[in-house]
PDB file of C-alpha atoms and ligand atoms in Angstrom:
ATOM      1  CA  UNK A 151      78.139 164.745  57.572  1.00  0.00           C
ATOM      2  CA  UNK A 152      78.678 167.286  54.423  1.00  0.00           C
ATOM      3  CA  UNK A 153      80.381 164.950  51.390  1.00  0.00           C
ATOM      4  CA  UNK A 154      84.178 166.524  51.832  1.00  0.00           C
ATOM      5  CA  UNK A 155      84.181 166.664  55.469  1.00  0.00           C
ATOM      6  CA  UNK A 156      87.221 164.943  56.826  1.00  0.00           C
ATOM      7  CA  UNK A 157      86.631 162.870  60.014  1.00  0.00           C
ATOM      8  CA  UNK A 158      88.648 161.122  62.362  1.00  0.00           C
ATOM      9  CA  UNK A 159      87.720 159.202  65.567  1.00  0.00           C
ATOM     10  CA  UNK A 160      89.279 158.829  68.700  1.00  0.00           C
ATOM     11  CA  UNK A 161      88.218 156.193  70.563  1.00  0.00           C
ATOM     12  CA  UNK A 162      89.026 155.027  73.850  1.00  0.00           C
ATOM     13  CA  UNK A 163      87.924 154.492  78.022  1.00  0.00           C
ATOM     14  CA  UNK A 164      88.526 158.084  78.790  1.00  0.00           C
ATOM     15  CA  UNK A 165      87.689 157.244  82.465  1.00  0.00           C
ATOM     16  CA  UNK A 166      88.960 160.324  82.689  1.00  0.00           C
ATOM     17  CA  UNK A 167      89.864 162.304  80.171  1.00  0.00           C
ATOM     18  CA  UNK A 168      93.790 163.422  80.682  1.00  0.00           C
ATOM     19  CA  UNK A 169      95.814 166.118  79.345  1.00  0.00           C
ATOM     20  CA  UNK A 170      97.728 163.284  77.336  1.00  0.00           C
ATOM     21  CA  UNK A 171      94.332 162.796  75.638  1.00  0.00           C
ATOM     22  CA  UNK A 172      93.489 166.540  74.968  1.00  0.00           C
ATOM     23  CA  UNK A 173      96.733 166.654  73.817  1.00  0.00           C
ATOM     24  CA  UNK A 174      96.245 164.027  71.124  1.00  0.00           C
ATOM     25  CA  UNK A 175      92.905 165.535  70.147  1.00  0.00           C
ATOM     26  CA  UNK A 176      93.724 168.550  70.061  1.00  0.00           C
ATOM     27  CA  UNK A 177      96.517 167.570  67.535  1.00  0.00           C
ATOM     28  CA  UNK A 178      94.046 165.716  65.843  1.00  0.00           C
ATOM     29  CA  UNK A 179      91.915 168.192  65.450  1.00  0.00           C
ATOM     30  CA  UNK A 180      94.251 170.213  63.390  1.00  0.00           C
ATOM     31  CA  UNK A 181      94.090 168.067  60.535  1.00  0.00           C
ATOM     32  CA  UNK A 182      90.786 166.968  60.262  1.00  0.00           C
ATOM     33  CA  UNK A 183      87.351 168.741  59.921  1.00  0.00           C
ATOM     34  CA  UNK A 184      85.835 166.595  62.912  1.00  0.00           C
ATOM     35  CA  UNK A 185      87.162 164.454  65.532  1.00  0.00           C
ATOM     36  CA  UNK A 186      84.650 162.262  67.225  1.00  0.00           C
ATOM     37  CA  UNK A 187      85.900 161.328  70.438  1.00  0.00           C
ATOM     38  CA  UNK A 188      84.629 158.249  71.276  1.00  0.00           C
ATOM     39  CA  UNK A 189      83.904 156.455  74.573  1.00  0.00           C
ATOM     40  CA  UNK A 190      83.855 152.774  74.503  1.00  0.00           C
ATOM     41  CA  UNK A 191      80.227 151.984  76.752  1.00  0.00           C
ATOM     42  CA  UNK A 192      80.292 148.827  78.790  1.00  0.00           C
ATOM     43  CA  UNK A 193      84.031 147.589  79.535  1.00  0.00           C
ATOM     44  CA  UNK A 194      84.963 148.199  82.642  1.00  0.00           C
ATOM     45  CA  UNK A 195      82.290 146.695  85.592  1.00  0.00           C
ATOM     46  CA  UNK A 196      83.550 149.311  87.734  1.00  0.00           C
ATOM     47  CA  UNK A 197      84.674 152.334  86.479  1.00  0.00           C
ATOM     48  CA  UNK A 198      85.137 155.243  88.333  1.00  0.00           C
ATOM     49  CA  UNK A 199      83.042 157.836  86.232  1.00  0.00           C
ATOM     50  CA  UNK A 200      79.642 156.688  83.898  1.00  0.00           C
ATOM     51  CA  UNK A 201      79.553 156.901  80.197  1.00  0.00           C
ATOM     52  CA  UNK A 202      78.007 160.162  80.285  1.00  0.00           C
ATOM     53  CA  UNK A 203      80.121 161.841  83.507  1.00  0.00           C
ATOM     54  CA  UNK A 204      82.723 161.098  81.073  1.00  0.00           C
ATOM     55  CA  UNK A 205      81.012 162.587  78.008  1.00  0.00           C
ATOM     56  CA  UNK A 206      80.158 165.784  79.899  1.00  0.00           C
ATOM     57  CA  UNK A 207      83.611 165.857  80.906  1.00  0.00           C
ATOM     58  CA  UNK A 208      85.164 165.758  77.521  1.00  0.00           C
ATOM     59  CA  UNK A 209      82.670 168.495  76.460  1.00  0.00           C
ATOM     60  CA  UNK A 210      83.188 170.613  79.044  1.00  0.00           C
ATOM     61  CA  UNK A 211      86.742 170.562  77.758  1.00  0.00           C
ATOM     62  CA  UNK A 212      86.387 171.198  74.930  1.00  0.00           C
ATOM     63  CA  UNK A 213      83.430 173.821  74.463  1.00  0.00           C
ATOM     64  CA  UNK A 214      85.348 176.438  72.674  1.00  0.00           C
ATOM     65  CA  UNK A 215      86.619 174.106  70.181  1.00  0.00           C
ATOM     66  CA  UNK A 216      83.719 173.259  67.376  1.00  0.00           C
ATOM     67  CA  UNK A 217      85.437 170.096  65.862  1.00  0.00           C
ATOM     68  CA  UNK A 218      85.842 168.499  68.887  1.00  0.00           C
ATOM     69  CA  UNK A 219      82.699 166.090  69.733  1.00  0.00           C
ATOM     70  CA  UNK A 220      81.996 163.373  71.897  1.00  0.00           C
ATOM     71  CA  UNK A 221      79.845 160.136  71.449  1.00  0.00           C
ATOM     72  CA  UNK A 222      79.700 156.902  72.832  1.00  0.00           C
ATOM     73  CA  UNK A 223      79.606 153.548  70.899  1.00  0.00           C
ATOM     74  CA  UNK A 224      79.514 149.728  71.537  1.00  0.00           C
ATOM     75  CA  UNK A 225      80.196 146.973  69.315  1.00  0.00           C
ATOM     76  CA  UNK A 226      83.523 147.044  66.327  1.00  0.00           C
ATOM     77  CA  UNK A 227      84.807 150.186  66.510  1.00  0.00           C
ATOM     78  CA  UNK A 228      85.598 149.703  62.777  1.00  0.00           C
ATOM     79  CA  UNK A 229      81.502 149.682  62.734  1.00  0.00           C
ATOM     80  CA  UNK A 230      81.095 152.645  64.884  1.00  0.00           C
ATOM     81  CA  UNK A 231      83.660 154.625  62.520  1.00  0.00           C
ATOM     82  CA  UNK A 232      81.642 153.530  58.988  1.00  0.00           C
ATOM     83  CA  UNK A 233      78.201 155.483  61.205  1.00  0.00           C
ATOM     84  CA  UNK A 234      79.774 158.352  61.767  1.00  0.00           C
ATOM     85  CA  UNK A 235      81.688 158.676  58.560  1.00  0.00           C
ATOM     86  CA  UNK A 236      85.381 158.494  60.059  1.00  0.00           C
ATOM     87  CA  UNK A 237      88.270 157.775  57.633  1.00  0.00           C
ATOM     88  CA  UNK A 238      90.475 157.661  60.245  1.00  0.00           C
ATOM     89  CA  UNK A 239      91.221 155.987  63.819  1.00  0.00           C
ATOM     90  CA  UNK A 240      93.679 158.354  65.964  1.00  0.00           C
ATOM     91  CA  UNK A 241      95.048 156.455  68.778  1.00  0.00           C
ATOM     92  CA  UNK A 242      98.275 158.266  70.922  1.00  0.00           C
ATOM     93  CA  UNK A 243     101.163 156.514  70.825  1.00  0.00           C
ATOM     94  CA  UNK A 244     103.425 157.451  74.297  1.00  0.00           C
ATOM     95  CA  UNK A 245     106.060 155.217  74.481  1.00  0.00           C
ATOM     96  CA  UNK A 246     107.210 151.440  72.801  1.00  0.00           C
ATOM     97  CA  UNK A 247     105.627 149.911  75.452  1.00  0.00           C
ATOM     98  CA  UNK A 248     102.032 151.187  74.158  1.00  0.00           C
ATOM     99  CA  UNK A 249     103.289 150.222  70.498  1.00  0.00           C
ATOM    100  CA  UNK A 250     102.584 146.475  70.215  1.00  0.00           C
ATOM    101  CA  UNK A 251      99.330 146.621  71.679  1.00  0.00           C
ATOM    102  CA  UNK A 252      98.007 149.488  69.332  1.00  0.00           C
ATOM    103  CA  UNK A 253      99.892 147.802  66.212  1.00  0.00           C
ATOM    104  CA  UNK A 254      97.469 144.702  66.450  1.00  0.00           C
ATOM    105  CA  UNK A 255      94.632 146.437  67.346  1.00  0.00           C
ATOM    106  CA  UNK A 256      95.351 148.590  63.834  1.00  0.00           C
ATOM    107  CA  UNK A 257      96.269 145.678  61.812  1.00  0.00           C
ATOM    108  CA  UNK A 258      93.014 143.745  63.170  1.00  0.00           C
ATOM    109  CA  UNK A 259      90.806 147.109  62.248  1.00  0.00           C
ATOM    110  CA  UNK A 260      92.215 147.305  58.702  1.00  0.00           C
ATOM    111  CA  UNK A 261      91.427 143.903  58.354  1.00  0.00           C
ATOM    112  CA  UNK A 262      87.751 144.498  59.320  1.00  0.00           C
ATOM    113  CA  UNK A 263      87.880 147.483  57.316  1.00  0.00           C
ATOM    114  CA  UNK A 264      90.702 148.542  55.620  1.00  0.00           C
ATOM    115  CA  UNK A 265      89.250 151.666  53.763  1.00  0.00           C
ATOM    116  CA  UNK A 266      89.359 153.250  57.941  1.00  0.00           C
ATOM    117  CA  UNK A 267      93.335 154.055  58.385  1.00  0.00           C
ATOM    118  CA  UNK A 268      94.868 154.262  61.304  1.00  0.00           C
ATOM    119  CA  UNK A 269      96.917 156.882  62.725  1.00  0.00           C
ATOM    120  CA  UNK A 270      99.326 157.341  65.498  1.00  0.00           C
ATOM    121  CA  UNK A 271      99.904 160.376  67.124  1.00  0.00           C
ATOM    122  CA  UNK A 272     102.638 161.153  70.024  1.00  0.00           C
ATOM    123  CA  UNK A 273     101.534 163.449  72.938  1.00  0.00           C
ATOM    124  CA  UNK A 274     103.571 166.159  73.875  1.00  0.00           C
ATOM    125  CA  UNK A 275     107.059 164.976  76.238  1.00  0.00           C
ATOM    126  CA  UNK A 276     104.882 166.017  79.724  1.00  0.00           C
ATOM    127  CA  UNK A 277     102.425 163.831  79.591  1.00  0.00           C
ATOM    128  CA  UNK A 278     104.403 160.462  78.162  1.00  0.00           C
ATOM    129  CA  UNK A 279     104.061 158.948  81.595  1.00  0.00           C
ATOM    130  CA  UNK A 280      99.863 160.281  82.097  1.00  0.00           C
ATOM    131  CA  UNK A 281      97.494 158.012  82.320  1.00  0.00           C
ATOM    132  CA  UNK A 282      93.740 157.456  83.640  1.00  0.00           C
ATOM    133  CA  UNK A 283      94.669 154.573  85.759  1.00  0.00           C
ATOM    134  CA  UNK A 284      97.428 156.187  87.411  1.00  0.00           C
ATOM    135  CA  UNK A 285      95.302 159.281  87.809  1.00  0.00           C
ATOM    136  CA  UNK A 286      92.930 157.415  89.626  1.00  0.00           C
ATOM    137  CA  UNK A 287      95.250 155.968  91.721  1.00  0.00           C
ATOM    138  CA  UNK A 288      96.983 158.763  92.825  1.00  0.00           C
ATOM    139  CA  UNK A 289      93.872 161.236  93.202  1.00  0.00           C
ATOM    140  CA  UNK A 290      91.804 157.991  95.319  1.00  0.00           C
ATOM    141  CA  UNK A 291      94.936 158.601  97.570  1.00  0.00           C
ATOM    142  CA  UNK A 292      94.894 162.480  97.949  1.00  0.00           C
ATOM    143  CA  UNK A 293      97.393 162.788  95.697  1.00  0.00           C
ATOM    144  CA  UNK A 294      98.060 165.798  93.521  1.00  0.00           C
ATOM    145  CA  UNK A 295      96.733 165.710  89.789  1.00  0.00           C
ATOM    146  CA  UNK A 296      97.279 169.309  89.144  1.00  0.00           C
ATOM    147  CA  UNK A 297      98.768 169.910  85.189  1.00  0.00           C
ATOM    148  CA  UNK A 298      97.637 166.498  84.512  1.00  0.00           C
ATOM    149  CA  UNK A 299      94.097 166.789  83.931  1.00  0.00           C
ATOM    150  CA  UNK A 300      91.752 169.344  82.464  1.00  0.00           C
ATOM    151  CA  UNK A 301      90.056 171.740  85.037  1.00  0.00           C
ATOM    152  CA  UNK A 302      86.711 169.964  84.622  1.00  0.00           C
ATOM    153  CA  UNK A 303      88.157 166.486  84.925  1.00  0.00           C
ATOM    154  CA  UNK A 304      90.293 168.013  88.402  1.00  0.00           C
ATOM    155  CA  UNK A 305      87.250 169.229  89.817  1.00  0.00           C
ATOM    156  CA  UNK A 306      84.797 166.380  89.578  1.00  0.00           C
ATOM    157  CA  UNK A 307      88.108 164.283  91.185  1.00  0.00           C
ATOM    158  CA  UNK A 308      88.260 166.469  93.656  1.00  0.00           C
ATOM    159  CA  UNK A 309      84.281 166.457  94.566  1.00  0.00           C
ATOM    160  CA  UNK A 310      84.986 162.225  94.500  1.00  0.00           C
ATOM    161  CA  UNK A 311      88.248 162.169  96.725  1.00  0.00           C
ATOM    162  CA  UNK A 312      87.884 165.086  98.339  1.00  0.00           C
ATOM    163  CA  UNK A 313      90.945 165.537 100.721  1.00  0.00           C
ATOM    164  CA  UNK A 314      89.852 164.881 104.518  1.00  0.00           C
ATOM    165  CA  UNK A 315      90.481 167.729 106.986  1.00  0.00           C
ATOM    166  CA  UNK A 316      93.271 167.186 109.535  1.00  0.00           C
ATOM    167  CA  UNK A 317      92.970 167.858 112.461  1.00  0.00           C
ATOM    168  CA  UNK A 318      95.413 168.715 115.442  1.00  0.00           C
TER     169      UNK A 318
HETATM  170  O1  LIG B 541      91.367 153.603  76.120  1.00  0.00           O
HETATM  171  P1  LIG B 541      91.522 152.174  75.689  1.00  0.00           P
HETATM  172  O2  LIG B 541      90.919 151.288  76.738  1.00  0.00           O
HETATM  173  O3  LIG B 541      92.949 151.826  75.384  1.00  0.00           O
HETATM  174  O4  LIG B 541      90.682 151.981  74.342  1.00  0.00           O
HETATM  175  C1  LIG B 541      90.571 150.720  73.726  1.00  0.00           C
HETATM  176  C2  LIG B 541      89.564 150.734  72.560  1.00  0.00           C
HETATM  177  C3  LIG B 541      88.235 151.361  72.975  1.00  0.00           C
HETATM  178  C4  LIG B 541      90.131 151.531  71.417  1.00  0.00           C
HETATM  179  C5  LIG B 541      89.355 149.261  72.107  1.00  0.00           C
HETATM  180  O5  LIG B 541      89.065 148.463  73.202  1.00  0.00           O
HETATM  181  C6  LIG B 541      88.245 149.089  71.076  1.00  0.00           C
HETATM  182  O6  LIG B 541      88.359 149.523  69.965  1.00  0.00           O
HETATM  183  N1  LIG B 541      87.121 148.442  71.486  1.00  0.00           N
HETATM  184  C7  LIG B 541      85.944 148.277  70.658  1.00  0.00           C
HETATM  185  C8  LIG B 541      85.748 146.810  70.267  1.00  0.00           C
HETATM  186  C9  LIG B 541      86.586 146.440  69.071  1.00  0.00           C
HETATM  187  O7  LIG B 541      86.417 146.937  67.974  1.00  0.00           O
HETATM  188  N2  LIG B 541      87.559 145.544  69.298  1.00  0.00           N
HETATM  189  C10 LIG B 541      88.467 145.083  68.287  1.00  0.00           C
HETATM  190  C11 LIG B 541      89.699 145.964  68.211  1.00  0.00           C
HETATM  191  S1  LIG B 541      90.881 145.336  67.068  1.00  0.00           S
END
């Protein structure tokens, strides 16, 4: 990391990555030098893509854009932010229903370390109601994800569910 470089993390499951998260990132990315996004290893027993499926996913997404990296991490994020330098925790914000949740989790992480701020971004109005569980869900029933997840992200889906043939 170069001394002035200006870094921000965003952390999260990304299993998958959505267009409400590339929005955020992508937002991010406009004010700082490097966003780290970071995918939380080991939560979920049964997740629906691996730690690295879901890095190469976010990559793939974001290849043409050079700030834009992804890592995983275990352990305090707060911890994970000091390695890599971060001053800053983004976390989307989409409606008040996400708000209480993501308030404690940034009052807790400024208690752990309170030179790492946290900072709340809102996604553009599309993709308020996006997210990976209800992605999922809808895709594991043939459903149509189309405009709701990057083209990388749609195609693995698609290779996962793919939509049986009918016949007559
Ligand atoms: O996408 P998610 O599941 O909403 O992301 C939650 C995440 C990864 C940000 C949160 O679970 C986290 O930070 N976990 C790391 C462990 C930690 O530091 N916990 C204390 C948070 S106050």
């Amino acid at each position: 990391m170069e001394a002035h470089e200006r870094v921000a993390i965003c952390p999260g499951s990304f299993d998958p990555l959505t267009l409400g998260h590339v929005d955020i990132i992508r937002r991010a990315a406009r004010h700082f030098d490097r966003v780290v996004v970071s995918v939380l290893q080991n939560r979920e027993k049964t997740p629906l893509f691996v730690v690295p499926e879901r890095l190469d996913l976010i990559r793939a997404t974001f290849e043409e854009d050079p700030r834009v990296e992804a890592a995983a991490f275990s352990g305090l994020l707060v911890e994970w932010a000091r390695e890599v330098g971060a001053t800053a925790i983004v976390r989307g914000i989409r409606a008040v229903s996400d708000f209480e949740y993501e308030f404690q989790m940034a009052l807790m992480n400024r208690r752990l370390a309170p030179e790492v701020e946290t900072v709340f971004l809102t996604p553009a109005e599309e993709y308020s109601y996006v997210s990976s569980r209800l992605i999922k869900e809808i895709a594991s029933l043939g459903g149509d994800i189309e405009g709701l997840v990057p083209a990388p992200v749609a195609e693995r889906l698609a290779a996962r569910f793919p939509i049986p043939s009918v016949r007559s």
